[in-house]
């Protein structure tokens, strides 16, 4: 059984007991435990079920590479599925549940799949469930999807209780990984004066070395680490972070660091995760190496574990996964596990070494009384939910002549693979190291940075060296090289001297026994989580899925939550063998970020809830909000759609506003309209290029409506332009247009006509702008003026239609434009934004006697539609040109050039068959459905109904008491009076007459009073 | 005129740094040839400051001048004086191809202060904010999470942050989140 | 996540401060140009797998447009330069030649 | 070709699956083919398949520089829908969607077409109008779509947050028979069927030149030598510009990176595909349980198959806001693909200035859903010189100012 040992446990504090629960059972652990070590200490060997066959799964590793021990962690709005028990620090009150089973972990209906596994090889679903066809949708797929997934989905109404944030950091050298290699590299890099950041994913510094033993500079490793850490902490130019994982390396030295701040103490004040966006001149990956499993039958039974992990459990947490252990290996390092277990009082039954010769560690093991079996292999592990016994055989051969040994745990080691993820994310290439049977970074093909030079260096075991001494010299050199590449001069210092027992060469063993018969191969797991076995990879190869990428996708090898950290190399070795090829030829799949999964919330950072996205507000925003505004998002702005009074529907409110504005007085907050100042000796010439009509001839004091097209000919914006003085114009844009058109102008000025003397400034937000509209508009202004004594003359004579004046309106400095988008007597009045609310209040107050009401954007739309005014975004959609809208009058014939002019001459744009703007009126007065299409005769070559037009705007006009609409109709202007049909999506067909688009006050008398 | 009101009317928040809306600040956008003597004179007259070089900000209290781009300055003057200063400036610049406009009301200004002020900004702007890289006397236009903004330092623990008035509410909430208690980064 | 040096304000700006503006050094064709010329001006882009010249704007910064010489296959940046020029400056071309002898782009090499 | 069925699997199981034959052969190139297709992505393979199936043209080679299906076909978010606005697009995508319905049976390869339904959320007035317009158009185009209320959205997607503080959900455009398919299987299924017809799929073979005589294509140069052909189809997505250059013409295309990501797998929680275009996010849950999430494109030319992380960020924060329960899920993997964008974001299916040479490109961010329809139309175009499906998608439309712009009604291309 797995138990807590009486001694050992360098990371736990036995004086601090911690209570936690697993599947509802309360358990005890110590501070410093991981959830995995604590579960093992409680003899909880089985921790979950595998994905496909629902096989019992126990912990196999001790760190980030763990594929099996995944739990649902926490509860309610702190519940998180698929959390690795091996990297979860234990805390008081932790709750966890195991995953992927029903009804429970011990007895799982889904485990029937393991008995059917023979019928469910890789890719079986591509070959099945094809007939009968209807079964797919109703039987097969629902079934497949029911069995999908691993962890429980969080509750649908779950609102994450935590906050998250980002942080931008800039450093000369970033060292990823805080093992002895990372610490040493950081130290020498920092000694050069470079700014260094060192990040480590776990809560501890030192990595593997303190567990593996040996000495550094004749001191125990722990001591060396402690010293180095305090040295680094004392350096001003060094930033150290643990619980901070290097998640991904991206172009131009961008690295994501994933810092877990409160996962080990949930509920603490402050953000849960911080995503560091680090820019580093040089990145050193000192991410260590990961031990590989061995492929033998039953290597997935709970109790079979990586040798190094078993060693970690004993040394770091004082836990042994079993009482009677067998060690299987192809290298010397696993002997350390046997020795440590034995020294801790655990029975080590055998060391099964696939090689025929081992190094001095083997002698040490033998001296401790451990039986070493050279040339041997595990044929099969027996046991269901935990290891019961092991059948041993010769490594050579197919696995006959077996010897059975009873035991309760197996430690396996297939050699070590450098963690090359960070090296590879941004394009670093690998080479195959034949002696150690692993891929390691190819220093001649690093990822390239902005300057085209390599910006990542690997150090320590992540670069290939495995022996402590080599690791330290390598790291020392890498740290110095990184400092140099970042522009610093490294100090000439000696690397620390690491000493451990010398090791004999490992031997590549990809299958145990070497020629295992099919029955064994079908039980030899490669990918524990996704249930990919040796036989699956061989099947893929046989069926032509020969590329390693095909094999991956066909078998799902390496696609589980661990991303193949344990399985990939073993899998591609099997593939190479099946293809009769070589491992480096087969190559690896692509390493992609993140290194281990990171929370989606951390990626979003602070952008949630209130600050999810900016909401732009006008100076009168709060007033609108308090006065019934039904909000409409327009770009990032919020505008009032209508002011809804208690007891009113939105529709009622709109109708009321429409009528009142025509009959009395309406106020519109028009502050969002863009206002651009264009000034300079060449401003007139410039605006003549920007607008389709002539702006240079506009007289000072006057306004002109202008159209803008893109160079491609399409309408992009419109608005009223006012000439302020000899070389200054003020251009109004649509709400969405302010920044866009400002940018557009700057672009042309800076990149095409840079010798033109023009400056542009965006003054949109300097002003609050209010449209004062309706027959009483002048009266209210005059009243304000009278109240304050004097002011601007707003009479018809002093301020005629399409002119503007500066002056005082009431007590306010204002600029009044006599323009009208409603067809009524109308003034658009700009006051400083800081006066906006006061001005609005004054108008509301003075307007009472004139029947003032604020109105929203929908009313604005209806008023303009009654007048047949087009709206950018309604009548236009990016495919409409001025000619379509009957705006020929705004296309200057005098100007040789303006943006869009050339485009309009292309054959399709000059085509007389283009749909053209008309008014539409249903024969029964009802409202045409928005977006409806008019149909013509017959169908086209693709069998679609022929269409001859569409509705662009449609409203109920309370003033006219009927539906009115505008639309684009083929040959429309020539078809006045004709009836066209618009099939609705409601099954009805709407009949509408083609009419003039001006429905109200055709002669424009009302606006010009 | 009524009492002018700034976007957030002096709202404030205290977390790992203090965040305050500063109220109204007179601001003039001045575009022109920065090497032109007339411009230098206009700036000097309005603020007493010399022409700033690339990314320099010479600000004292409510007066000062910031380099905004190769042909643009932000001139700071007390809010009450902006009309007069602008008029004087326009006069000085008459005959010079330039543009001077009052943008005081188009902006919101925040003060972020305290020992963690650099960190608060470091969470929302993709800018190196270590003491070696950014100091009083410099200005940086950049991104504040999802909006454009500019900031300079009044002293080693105080930033002034400028953004568009319409985004003031977002900017304030953003700074509040970035300054939330318990969120010290411990870097600067 | 690219970083480009804005030649106007001299900062190394990361991509989120910038707006990409497509191919550089396009010659504008207006009224009077042929259909082919106008089409190529609007739509035909070099789209090379290799050395490229392109426009960027320091949008969340000084607001200025500038040019960058960049490789689209490795994202290496050879340099940035003023937008007020109709062709890549000599020193930029030399910098590219030093890194990638034999490069070509449109009529440049 | 050995027939795939549950029975066949059971029979093979008894032999430890040793009897399966290759899904596709791995032949050496012949001297000459009637037709060569460059690019063994979905579109190339489907083109070859329908050339054989519909026109009896089976002396065909599909030449692939890497591994078949390894381009964008193997890295897309698998959304299939046909609720496009413009007639030509609706026709093409609906043809594709309807072919997807029977594709598993047609190919005898389960491509797991899952018509689970696609919702495009309307979150602004502008989107409401755009989608209502699309619904009207679709009704006339023979595409079954429906405008639905927020309540119906919630019924279909219980995990959605209708009242996001920024953009409440105001309704949606619902296509019940839209959905997803297993992307790799689409490529594999077509490849297997092509191979079974005797076509040669030649992988690890890069086309390096296009040979021509008297204005007609006569063959290609490849890393495995020269190969002759009568007709050539260039179907290489992001690399179209390079191939066109070899063939002596230019294309109005630019290659940019588009990214996607998946979460860790969780138990089923979302049964439909949701696209939220205002906030730039879309998400579905795969049959394996991951949330499959699509991001935005970079605005600069890029051939690295990596993109800029801030697009991921933008997408993820939008989705966390739209589906709050995914906040504590984790991103498992992110990747990029190089997509080829045209001036109007619609594809090019066209004859070219080079006789006998055809181009199928410009699918940009949304061509997976089109694979069967595009293959069908392209085969017709290559075999007969004309196809109503491809007619509007010629490369000279840009010169005429005749664009097929789908973005107009608040729609997006993917
Ligand atoms: C992240 C992402 C998400 C997407 N999401 C969706 C979605 O949800 N729905 C949707 O409908 N679409 C989506 N798409 C788009 C879709 O993936 C593509 O439009 C589609 O797959 C294109 O298929 P293809 O066959 O044209 O190209 P590819 O699959 O890219 O195939 C082209 C092939 O040509 C080969 N090739 C290139 N050059 C040569 C040469 N010289 N010689 C030989 N071979 C060559 C390439 O190696 C490649 O295999 C997405 C794309 C991406 C990148
Ligand atoms: N003899 C053998 O066969 C053998 C094999 C392997 C390792 N070793 C020993 O292991 C030690 C290797 O030292 P080392 O420093 O190179 O490696 P290490 O494994 O000791 O340290 C690597 C550190 O990097 C961290 N890390 C990994 N990926 C990370 C990421 N993405 N972000 C942040 N942190 C990350 C790990 O948590 C770990 O602390 C030496 O003592 C060596 O002798 C020996
Ligand atoms: C729909 C879809 C689902 C995917 N699901 C997974 C998954 O569960 N696990 C995984 O590791 N990758 C998954 N991927 C990503 C692939 O592993 C791979 O990253 C992607 O196809 C791009 O290829 P590349 O990374 O090899 O360049 C998925 C991809 C797609 C398109
Ligand atoms: Zn700049």
mmCIF file of N, CA, C and O in Angstrom, chain A residues 163 165-166 168 170 195 239 241 269 271 274 611-614 616-617 637 679 681 746 757-760 765-766 811 813 832-835 838, chain B residues 1-2 4-5 31-32 79 97-98 102-106 119 122-123 125-128 143 146 165-166 169-170 173 180-185 187:
data_model
loop_
_atom_site.group_PDB
_atom_site.id
_atom_site.type_symbol
_atom_site.label_atom_id
_atom_site.label_comp_id
_atom_site.label_asym_id
_atom_site.label_seq_id
_atom_site.Cartn_x
_atom_site.Cartn_y
_atom_site.Cartn_z
ATOM 1 N N UNK A 163 -10.282 37.357 -9.350
ATOM 2 C CA UNK A 163 -9.870 38.350 -10.351
ATOM 3 C C UNK A 163 -8.502 37.947 -10.920
ATOM 4 O O UNK A 163 -7.797 37.123 -10.355
ATOM 5 N N UNK A 165 -5.042 39.406 -13.565
ATOM 6 C CA UNK A 165 -4.430 40.603 -14.129
ATOM 7 C C UNK A 165 -3.241 40.272 -15.009
ATOM 8 O O UNK A 165 -2.758 39.150 -15.042
ATOM 9 N N UNK A 166 -2.827 41.266 -15.731
ATOM 10 C CA UNK A 166 -1.644 41.161 -16.581
ATOM 11 C C UNK A 166 -0.555 42.056 -16.010
ATOM 12 O O UNK A 166 -0.826 42.968 -15.244
ATOM 13 N N UNK A 168 3.191 43.884 -17.587
ATOM 14 C CA UNK A 168 4.215 43.991 -18.633
ATOM 15 C C UNK A 168 5.579 44.095 -17.983
ATOM 16 O O UNK A 168 5.777 44.914 -17.088
ATOM 17 N N UNK A 170 9.942 43.928 -18.700
ATOM 18 C CA UNK A 170 11.013 44.028 -19.689
ATOM 19 C C UNK A 170 12.315 43.628 -19.026
ATOM 20 O O UNK A 170 12.622 44.087 -17.936
ATOM 21 N N UNK A 195 19.868 42.857 -16.578
ATOM 22 C CA UNK A 195 18.640 42.709 -15.808
ATOM 23 C C UNK A 195 18.119 41.299 -16.056
ATOM 24 O O UNK A 195 17.933 40.907 -17.215
ATOM 25 N N UNK A 239 15.048 39.604 -10.670
ATOM 26 C CA UNK A 239 13.667 39.410 -10.232
ATOM 27 C C UNK A 239 13.403 37.919 -10.212
ATOM 28 O O UNK A 239 13.643 37.250 -11.207
ATOM 29 N N UNK A 241 10.643 34.796 -9.386
ATOM 30 C CA UNK A 241 9.235 34.455 -9.152
ATOM 31 C C UNK A 241 9.095 32.961 -9.141
ATOM 32 O O UNK A 241 9.466 32.298 -10.117
ATOM 33 N N UNK A 269 -6.994 37.966 -0.576
ATOM 34 C CA UNK A 269 -7.148 39.204 -1.333
ATOM 35 C C UNK A 269 -6.160 39.263 -2.504
ATOM 36 O O UNK A 269 -5.045 38.764 -2.394
ATOM 37 N N UNK A 271 -5.406 39.275 -6.961
ATOM 38 C CA UNK A 271 -5.741 38.441 -8.113
ATOM 39 C C UNK A 271 -5.314 36.991 -7.930
ATOM 40 O O UNK A 271 -4.371 36.704 -7.206
ATOM 41 N N UNK A 274 -1.704 35.950 -12.410
ATOM 42 C CA UNK A 274 -1.162 37.131 -13.105
ATOM 43 C C UNK A 274 -0.441 36.621 -14.343
ATOM 44 O O UNK A 274 0.433 35.762 -14.251
ATOM 45 N N UNK A 611 -14.991 46.394 -16.632
ATOM 46 C CA UNK A 611 -13.946 46.851 -17.551
ATOM 47 C C UNK A 611 -13.707 45.855 -18.683
ATOM 48 O O UNK A 611 -12.623 45.790 -19.253
ATOM 49 N N UNK A 612 -14.727 45.103 -18.991
ATOM 50 C CA UNK A 612 -14.612 44.172 -20.120
ATOM 51 C C UNK A 612 -14.214 44.922 -21.391
ATOM 52 O O UNK A 612 -13.283 44.559 -22.096
ATOM 53 N N UNK A 613 -14.936 45.982 -21.684
ATOM 54 C CA UNK A 613 -14.584 46.850 -22.797
ATOM 55 C C UNK A 613 -14.965 48.261 -22.404
ATOM 56 O O UNK A 613 -15.874 48.453 -21.618
ATOM 57 N N UNK A 614 -14.287 49.251 -22.956
ATOM 58 C CA UNK A 614 -14.674 50.619 -22.628
ATOM 59 C C UNK A 614 -16.092 50.916 -23.125
ATOM 60 O O UNK A 614 -16.493 50.427 -24.180
ATOM 61 N N UNK A 616 -17.949 54.277 -23.989
ATOM 62 C CA UNK A 616 -17.723 55.723 -24.072
ATOM 63 C C UNK A 616 -19.007 56.456 -23.713
ATOM 64 O O UNK A 616 -20.097 56.057 -24.105
ATOM 65 N N UNK A 617 -18.833 57.522 -22.969
ATOM 66 C CA UNK A 617 -19.984 58.247 -22.452
ATOM 67 C C UNK A 617 -19.920 59.718 -22.845
ATOM 68 O O UNK A 617 -18.859 60.324 -22.779
ATOM 69 N N UNK A 637 -19.472 53.679 -28.095
ATOM 70 C CA UNK A 637 -20.360 54.625 -27.420
ATOM 71 C C UNK A 637 -21.638 53.937 -26.969
ATOM 72 O O UNK A 637 -22.050 52.932 -27.505
ATOM 73 N N UNK A 679 -6.957 72.349 -40.955
ATOM 74 C CA UNK A 679 -6.456 73.718 -41.084
ATOM 75 C C UNK A 679 -5.158 73.768 -41.880
ATOM 76 O O UNK A 679 -4.321 72.871 -41.758
ATOM 77 N N UNK A 681 -2.935 76.131 -45.308
ATOM 78 C CA UNK A 681 -3.074 76.729 -46.630
ATOM 79 C C UNK A 681 -3.612 75.742 -47.662
ATOM 80 O O UNK A 681 -4.265 76.155 -48.627
ATOM 81 N N UNK A 746 -5.331 61.564 -41.727
ATOM 82 C CA UNK A 746 -3.910 61.552 -41.370
ATOM 83 C C UNK A 746 -3.142 60.646 -42.319
ATOM 84 O O UNK A 746 -2.027 60.953 -42.733
ATOM 85 N N UNK A 757 0.291 71.437 -46.913
ATOM 86 C CA UNK A 757 0.324 72.077 -45.595
ATOM 87 C C UNK A 757 -1.060 72.013 -44.958
ATOM 88 O O UNK A 757 -1.897 72.890 -45.172
ATOM 89 N N UNK A 758 -1.273 70.970 -44.222
ATOM 90 C CA UNK A 758 -2.572 70.771 -43.570
ATOM 91 C C UNK A 758 -2.344 70.123 -42.212
ATOM 92 O O UNK A 758 -1.543 69.205 -42.100
ATOM 93 N N UNK A 759 -3.015 70.617 -41.199
ATOM 94 C CA UNK A 759 -3.043 69.915 -39.915
ATOM 95 C C UNK A 759 -4.479 69.535 -39.593
ATOM 96 O O UNK A 759 -5.405 70.284 -39.882
ATOM 97 N N UNK A 760 -4.599 68.365 -38.983
ATOM 98 C CA UNK A 760 -5.925 67.899 -38.586
ATOM 99 C C UNK A 760 -5.915 67.657 -37.085
ATOM 100 O O UNK A 760 -4.932 67.150 -36.545
ATOM 101 N N UNK A 765 -14.466 65.349 -28.697
ATOM 102 C CA UNK A 765 -14.907 65.298 -27.299
ATOM 103 C C UNK A 765 -14.767 66.620 -26.568
ATOM 104 O O UNK A 765 -15.118 66.720 -25.401
ATOM 105 N N UNK A 766 -14.248 67.619 -27.259
ATOM 106 C CA UNK A 766 -14.162 68.931 -26.632
ATOM 107 C C UNK A 766 -15.560 69.508 -26.436
ATOM 108 O O UNK A 766 -15.794 70.316 -25.555
ATOM 109 N N UNK A 811 -26.267 81.646 -21.215
ATOM 110 C CA UNK A 811 -25.017 81.956 -20.538
ATOM 111 C C UNK A 811 -23.846 81.167 -21.111
ATOM 112 O O UNK A 811 -22.757 81.191 -20.559
ATOM 113 N N UNK A 813 -21.005 79.760 -23.880
ATOM 114 C CA UNK A 813 -20.225 79.929 -25.097
ATOM 115 C C UNK A 813 -20.632 78.812 -26.041
ATOM 116 O O UNK A 813 -20.559 77.642 -25.664
ATOM 117 N N UNK A 832 -18.715 73.708 -24.679
ATOM 118 C CA UNK A 832 -17.642 72.893 -24.110
ATOM 119 C C UNK A 832 -18.213 71.712 -23.326
ATOM 120 O O UNK A 832 -19.248 71.850 -22.666
ATOM 121 N N UNK A 833 -17.538 70.566 -23.423
ATOM 122 C CA UNK A 833 -18.069 69.354 -22.794
ATOM 123 C C UNK A 833 -18.338 69.555 -21.313
ATOM 124 O O UNK A 833 -19.317 69.039 -20.775
ATOM 125 N N UNK A 834 -17.511 70.353 -20.674
ATOM 126 C CA UNK A 834 -17.687 70.549 -19.232
ATOM 127 C C UNK A 834 -18.957 71.344 -18.923
ATOM 128 O O UNK A 834 -19.370 71.426 -17.778
ATOM 129 N N UNK A 835 -19.535 71.937 -19.959
ATOM 130 C CA UNK A 835 -20.778 72.688 -19.782
ATOM 131 C C UNK A 835 -21.982 71.907 -20.318
ATOM 132 O O UNK A 835 -23.110 72.396 -20.263
ATOM 133 N N UNK A 838 -24.947 71.223 -18.007
ATOM 134 C CA UNK A 838 -25.614 72.465 -17.614
ATOM 135 C C UNK A 838 -26.423 73.016 -18.782
ATOM 136 O O UNK A 838 -27.543 73.510 -18.614
ATOM 137 N N UNK B 1 -21.657 81.320 -17.824
ATOM 138 C CA UNK B 1 -21.380 79.881 -17.862
ATOM 139 C C UNK B 1 -21.597 79.284 -16.475
ATOM 140 O O UNK B 1 -21.400 79.941 -15.460
ATOM 141 N N UNK B 2 -21.950 78.039 -16.441
ATOM 142 C CA UNK B 2 -22.073 77.369 -15.151
ATOM 143 C C UNK B 2 -20.698 76.840 -14.753
ATOM 144 O O UNK B 2 -19.753 76.866 -15.540
ATOM 145 N N UNK B 4 -17.899 74.623 -14.600
ATOM 146 C CA UNK B 4 -17.550 73.511 -15.496
ATOM 147 C C UNK B 4 -17.308 72.224 -14.708
ATOM 148 O O UNK B 4 -16.779 72.271 -13.600
ATOM 149 N N UNK B 5 -17.692 71.119 -15.292
ATOM 150 C CA UNK B 5 -17.589 69.836 -14.577
ATOM 151 C C UNK B 5 -16.698 68.877 -15.344
ATOM 152 O O UNK B 5 -16.882 68.659 -16.542
ATOM 153 N N UNK B 31 -0.070 72.044 -33.085
ATOM 154 C CA UNK B 31 0.651 71.348 -34.154
ATOM 155 C C UNK B 31 1.396 72.352 -35.012
ATOM 156 O O UNK B 31 0.893 73.441 -35.300
ATOM 157 N N UNK B 32 2.560 71.962 -35.400
ATOM 158 C CA UNK B 32 3.371 72.853 -36.221
ATOM 159 C C UNK B 32 4.773 72.307 -36.344
ATOM 160 O O UNK B 32 5.064 71.198 -35.892
ATOM 161 N N UNK B 79 -6.855 75.782 -16.138
ATOM 162 C CA UNK B 79 -8.091 75.709 -16.902
ATOM 163 C C UNK B 79 -8.691 77.079 -17.168
ATOM 164 O O UNK B 79 -9.138 77.388 -18.271
ATOM 165 N N UNK B 97 2.376 78.372 -40.346
ATOM 166 C CA UNK B 97 1.470 77.245 -40.582
ATOM 167 C C UNK B 97 1.447 76.380 -39.329
ATOM 168 O O UNK B 97 2.422 75.703 -39.002
ATOM 169 N N UNK B 98 0.342 76.428 -38.616
ATOM 170 C CA UNK B 98 0.241 75.715 -37.345
ATOM 171 C C UNK B 98 -1.227 75.599 -36.973
ATOM 172 O O UNK B 98 -2.092 76.174 -37.630
ATOM 173 N N UNK B 102 -8.108 74.321 -28.373
ATOM 174 C CA UNK B 102 -8.418 74.010 -26.987
ATOM 175 C C UNK B 102 -8.995 72.593 -26.924
ATOM 176 O O UNK B 102 -10.004 72.294 -27.557
ATOM 177 N N UNK B 103 -8.346 71.728 -26.180
ATOM 178 C CA UNK B 103 -8.877 70.371 -26.015
ATOM 179 C C UNK B 103 -9.097 70.051 -24.539
ATOM 180 O O UNK B 103 -9.227 68.893 -24.161
ATOM 181 N N UNK B 104 -9.149 71.088 -23.730
ATOM 182 C CA UNK B 104 -9.268 70.871 -22.280
ATOM 183 C C UNK B 104 -10.432 69.974 -21.913
ATOM 184 O O UNK B 104 -10.330 69.115 -21.040
ATOM 185 N N UNK B 105 -11.551 70.207 -22.581
ATOM 186 C CA UNK B 105 -12.750 69.470 -22.211
ATOM 187 C C UNK B 105 -12.827 68.109 -22.879
ATOM 188 O O UNK B 105 -13.721 67.314 -22.597
ATOM 189 N N UNK B 106 -11.902 67.861 -23.782
ATOM 190 C CA UNK B 106 -11.930 66.578 -24.500
ATOM 191 C C UNK B 106 -11.192 65.503 -23.730
ATOM 192 O O UNK B 106 -11.107 64.372 -24.175
ATOM 193 N N UNK B 119 3.711 50.066 -10.767
ATOM 194 C CA UNK B 119 3.139 48.739 -11.022
ATOM 195 C C UNK B 119 1.727 48.820 -11.550
ATOM 196 O O UNK B 119 1.325 48.029 -12.398
ATOM 197 N N UNK B 122 2.013 49.571 -14.963
ATOM 198 C CA UNK B 122 2.657 48.426 -15.625
ATOM 199 C C UNK B 122 1.700 47.298 -15.927
ATOM 200 O O UNK B 122 2.003 46.401 -16.704
ATOM 201 N N UNK B 123 0.541 47.323 -15.300
ATOM 202 C CA UNK B 123 -0.444 46.274 -15.572
ATOM 203 C C UNK B 123 -1.275 46.583 -16.803
ATOM 204 O O UNK B 123 -1.920 45.700 -17.353
ATOM 205 N N UNK B 125 -0.294 49.165 -19.370
ATOM 206 C CA UNK B 125 0.390 49.764 -20.523
ATOM 207 C C UNK B 125 1.590 48.900 -20.921
ATOM 208 O O UNK B 125 2.371 48.500 -20.053
ATOM 209 N N UNK B 126 1.742 48.640 -22.200
ATOM 210 C CA UNK B 126 2.842 47.781 -22.651
ATOM 211 C C UNK B 126 4.153 48.564 -22.729
ATOM 212 O O UNK B 126 4.773 48.668 -23.774
ATOM 213 N N UNK B 127 4.537 49.126 -21.612
ATOM 214 C CA UNK B 127 5.647 50.069 -21.595
ATOM 215 C C UNK B 127 6.578 49.715 -20.451
ATOM 216 O O UNK B 127 6.132 49.345 -19.374
ATOM 217 N N UNK B 128 7.852 49.831 -20.698
ATOM 218 C CA UNK B 128 8.810 49.583 -19.631
ATOM 219 C C UNK B 128 8.766 50.740 -18.639
ATOM 220 O O UNK B 128 9.025 51.884 -18.985
ATOM 221 N N UNK B 143 -1.037 52.660 -24.859
ATOM 222 C CA UNK B 143 -2.336 52.031 -24.702
ATOM 223 C C UNK B 143 -2.549 51.799 -23.224
ATOM 224 O O UNK B 143 -1.645 51.338 -22.532
ATOM 225 N N UNK B 146 -7.505 48.914 -23.129
ATOM 226 C CA UNK B 146 -8.152 48.994 -24.436
ATOM 227 C C UNK B 146 -8.368 50.414 -24.956
ATOM 228 O O UNK B 146 -9.099 50.613 -25.910
ATOM 229 N N UNK B 165 -12.067 62.092 -22.680
ATOM 230 C CA UNK B 165 -13.097 62.305 -21.668
ATOM 231 C C UNK B 165 -14.148 61.191 -21.697
ATOM 232 O O UNK B 165 -14.588 60.710 -20.654
ATOM 233 N N UNK B 166 -14.530 60.762 -22.877
ATOM 234 C CA UNK B 166 -15.590 59.754 -22.972
ATOM 235 C C UNK B 166 -15.177 58.431 -22.343
ATOM 236 O O UNK B 166 -16.013 57.624 -21.977
ATOM 237 N N UNK B 169 -14.618 57.028 -17.477
ATOM 238 C CA UNK B 169 -15.225 56.057 -16.584
ATOM 239 C C UNK B 169 -14.486 54.720 -16.683
ATOM 240 O O UNK B 169 -14.137 54.103 -15.678
ATOM 241 N N UNK B 170 -14.213 54.326 -17.913
ATOM 242 C CA UNK B 170 -13.466 53.081 -18.126
ATOM 243 C C UNK B 170 -12.078 53.193 -17.515
ATOM 244 O O UNK B 170 -11.620 52.302 -16.798
ATOM 245 N N UNK B 173 -12.172 52.981 -13.718
ATOM 246 C CA UNK B 173 -12.430 51.611 -13.269
ATOM 247 C C UNK B 173 -11.235 50.708 -13.527
ATOM 248 O O UNK B 173 -10.904 49.832 -12.735
ATOM 249 N N UNK B 180 -6.134 47.294 -7.168
ATOM 250 C CA UNK B 180 -6.924 46.629 -6.126
ATOM 251 C C UNK B 180 -6.034 46.136 -4.991
ATOM 252 O O UNK B 180 -4.891 45.709 -5.202
ATOM 253 N N UNK B 181 -6.564 46.182 -3.792
ATOM 254 C CA UNK B 181 -5.768 45.769 -2.634
ATOM 255 C C UNK B 181 -5.267 44.338 -2.805
ATOM 256 O O UNK B 181 -5.968 43.481 -3.348
ATOM 257 N N UNK B 182 -4.057 44.120 -2.368
ATOM 258 C CA UNK B 182 -3.505 42.770 -2.433
ATOM 259 C C UNK B 182 -2.879 42.438 -3.765
ATOM 260 O O UNK B 182 -2.488 41.310 -4.000
ATOM 261 N N UNK B 183 -2.788 43.410 -4.654
ATOM 262 C CA UNK B 183 -2.292 43.082 -5.986
ATOM 263 C C UNK B 183 -0.898 43.649 -6.255
ATOM 264 O O UNK B 183 -0.504 43.795 -7.399
ATOM 265 N N UNK B 184 -0.154 43.941 -5.187
ATOM 266 C CA UNK B 184 1.217 44.410 -5.392
ATOM 267 C C UNK B 184 1.998 43.379 -6.193
ATOM 268 O O UNK B 184 1.885 42.180 -5.951
ATOM 269 N N UNK B 185 2.781 43.857 -7.122
ATOM 270 C CA UNK B 185 3.595 42.930 -7.911
ATOM 271 C C UNK B 185 4.952 42.745 -7.239
ATOM 272 O O UNK B 185 5.549 41.672 -7.291
ATOM 273 N N UNK B 187 7.724 44.521 -7.898
ATOM 274 C CA UNK B 187 8.800 44.602 -8.886
ATOM 275 C C UNK B 187 9.553 45.926 -8.758
ATOM 276 O O UNK B 187 10.770 45.969 -8.815
#
